[in-house]
Structure formats: C-alpha cells, structure tokens
Amino acid sequence: MEKPPYIPNSDEYGELQRFVDALFMSEHFVDNLDVQVMAETFDLPYDLLEVVGMLPSGVYERPRLADQLNSALVAHGWTQRFGTVE
C-alpha cells in the first residue's frame, strides 16, 4: 500500500492492511482470538493493538473484519496515520 504524499513519514501507514492480508492469506474465517494472537505475533504498534483489542467476540470474514477495524480507526481519528483496511 503506497502512502499518500500528505502523510508525513508515518512508517506505520498500511501496517494494519499488511496484517489483514497475512491473516487471510490461507484462511476464509478467523475468530477474535486468532486476530488477537496474530496481532501480538505480527508485532503491531501499541496503538494498532488497541484497535485490534476493540474487536467484539465472534467469527469474521475479511469484509466484516475490515469494517470493524476501520470503524475503530475512524473513531480514534487514526485513518491518516495508519490508513484503512480493505
């Protein structure tokens, strides 16, 4: 994911997208615990771990997980810093 030119040197931009890509590389469904454990393993920054930690319990397909993560990013005002997830 290419960083837009107006984002000042945020190395974390697109990190959540790369995480979701890796998470669904071989799976069609993941549960909340899978996402939590993989986020820790993927060594996401603390702020993104907080976003992942806000996920409600349940089983997720990629579009639903992306919606949940994007909602949390928007609520925190972090979309310019981290980007959004597809």
Tab-separated table of C-alpha atoms in Angstrom:
chain	number	residue	atom	x	y	z
A	1	MET	CA	0.000	0.000	0.000
A	2	GLU	CA	1.505	3.281	-1.094
A	3	LYS	CA	1.463	6.130	1.381
A	4	PRO	CA	-0.335	9.284	0.169
A	5	PRO	CA	2.013	12.265	-0.257
A	6	TYR	CA	0.306	14.264	2.527
A	7	ILE	CA	1.153	11.688	5.228
A	8	PRO	CA	4.335	12.863	6.975
A	9	ASN	CA	6.805	9.996	7.434
A	10	SER	CA	4.447	7.555	9.112
A	11	ASP	CA	6.236	4.210	8.919
A	12	GLU	CA	3.106	2.627	10.366
A	13	TYR	CA	0.919	3.626	7.395
A	14	GLY	CA	-0.519	0.466	5.813
A	15	GLU	CA	0.721	-1.806	8.615
A	16	LEU	CA	-2.817	-2.909	9.502
A	17	GLN	CA	-3.545	-3.677	5.833
A	18	ARG	CA	-0.438	-5.879	5.642
A	19	PHE	CA	-1.554	-7.602	8.850
A	20	VAL	CA	-5.033	-8.353	7.465
A	21	ASP	CA	-3.516	-9.575	4.178
A	22	ALA	CA	-1.320	-12.013	6.118
A	23	LEU	CA	-4.201	-13.059	8.361
A	24	PHE	CA	-6.412	-14.047	5.425
A	25	MET	CA	-3.654	-15.453	3.220
A	26	SER	CA	-4.793	-19.025	3.840
A	27	GLU	CA	-7.994	-18.596	5.877
A	28	HIS	CA	-11.533	-17.553	4.951
A	29	PHE	CA	-12.698	-17.112	8.540
A	30	VAL	CA	-10.862	-16.012	11.690
A	31	ASP	CA	-12.128	-15.616	15.214
A	32	ASN	CA	-11.377	-12.849	17.655
A	33	LEU	CA	-8.740	-14.888	19.459
A	34	ASP	CA	-6.926	-15.643	16.178
A	35	VAL	CA	-6.796	-11.933	15.411
A	36	GLN	CA	-5.546	-11.031	18.904
A	37	VAL	CA	-2.790	-13.656	18.893
A	38	MET	CA	-1.673	-12.841	15.357
A	39	ALA	CA	-1.573	-9.122	16.155
A	40	GLU	CA	0.807	-9.825	19.035
A	41	THR	CA	2.872	-12.156	16.855
A	42	PHE	CA	2.937	-9.650	13.993
A	43	ASP	CA	4.385	-7.108	16.457
A	44	LEU	CA	1.895	-4.373	15.630
A	45	PRO	CA	2.461	-0.959	17.232
A	46	TYR	CA	0.704	-0.403	20.560
A	47	ASP	CA	-1.979	1.873	19.058
A	48	LEU	CA	-2.910	-0.785	16.497
A	49	LEU	CA	-3.004	-3.449	19.207
A	50	GLU	CA	-5.529	-1.210	20.941
A	51	VAL	CA	-7.639	-1.101	17.765
A	52	VAL	CA	-7.489	-4.892	17.417
A	53	GLY	CA	-8.361	-5.223	21.094
A	54	MET	CA	-11.656	-3.402	20.492
A	55	LEU	CA	-12.996	-6.142	18.237
A	56	PRO	CA	-16.186	-7.737	19.505
A	57	SER	CA	-16.131	-11.503	20.012
A	58	GLY	CA	-17.090	-13.533	17.019
A	59	VAL	CA	-16.000	-15.117	13.770
A	60	TYR	CA	-15.023	-12.790	10.947
A	61	GLU	CA	-14.847	-12.900	7.201
A	62	ARG	CA	-12.466	-10.368	5.718
A	63	PRO	CA	-15.070	-7.675	4.824
A	64	ARG	CA	-16.600	-7.738	8.310
A	65	LEU	CA	-13.197	-7.581	9.997
A	66	ALA	CA	-12.167	-4.687	7.752
A	67	ASP	CA	-15.369	-2.813	8.638
A	68	GLN	CA	-14.788	-3.311	12.356
A	69	LEU	CA	-11.145	-2.212	12.187
A	70	ASN	CA	-11.947	0.796	10.002
A	71	SER	CA	-14.671	1.889	12.417
A	72	ALA	CA	-12.186	1.841	15.286
A	73	LEU	CA	-9.589	3.746	13.222
A	74	VAL	CA	-12.133	6.425	12.325
A	75	ALA	CA	-13.316	6.706	15.936
A	76	HIS	CA	-9.749	7.394	17.043
A	77	GLY	CA	-9.013	9.729	14.127
A	78	TRP	CA	-6.137	7.490	13.030
A	79	THR	CA	-7.004	6.892	9.369
A	80	GLN	CA	-4.383	9.357	8.135
A	81	ARG	CA	-1.735	7.830	10.381
A	82	PHE	CA	-2.461	4.146	9.706
A	83	GLY	CA	-4.637	4.100	6.593
A	84	THR	CA	-7.726	1.935	6.255
A	85	VAL	CA	-8.220	-1.752	5.611
A	86	GLU	CA	-9.771	-3.383	2.553
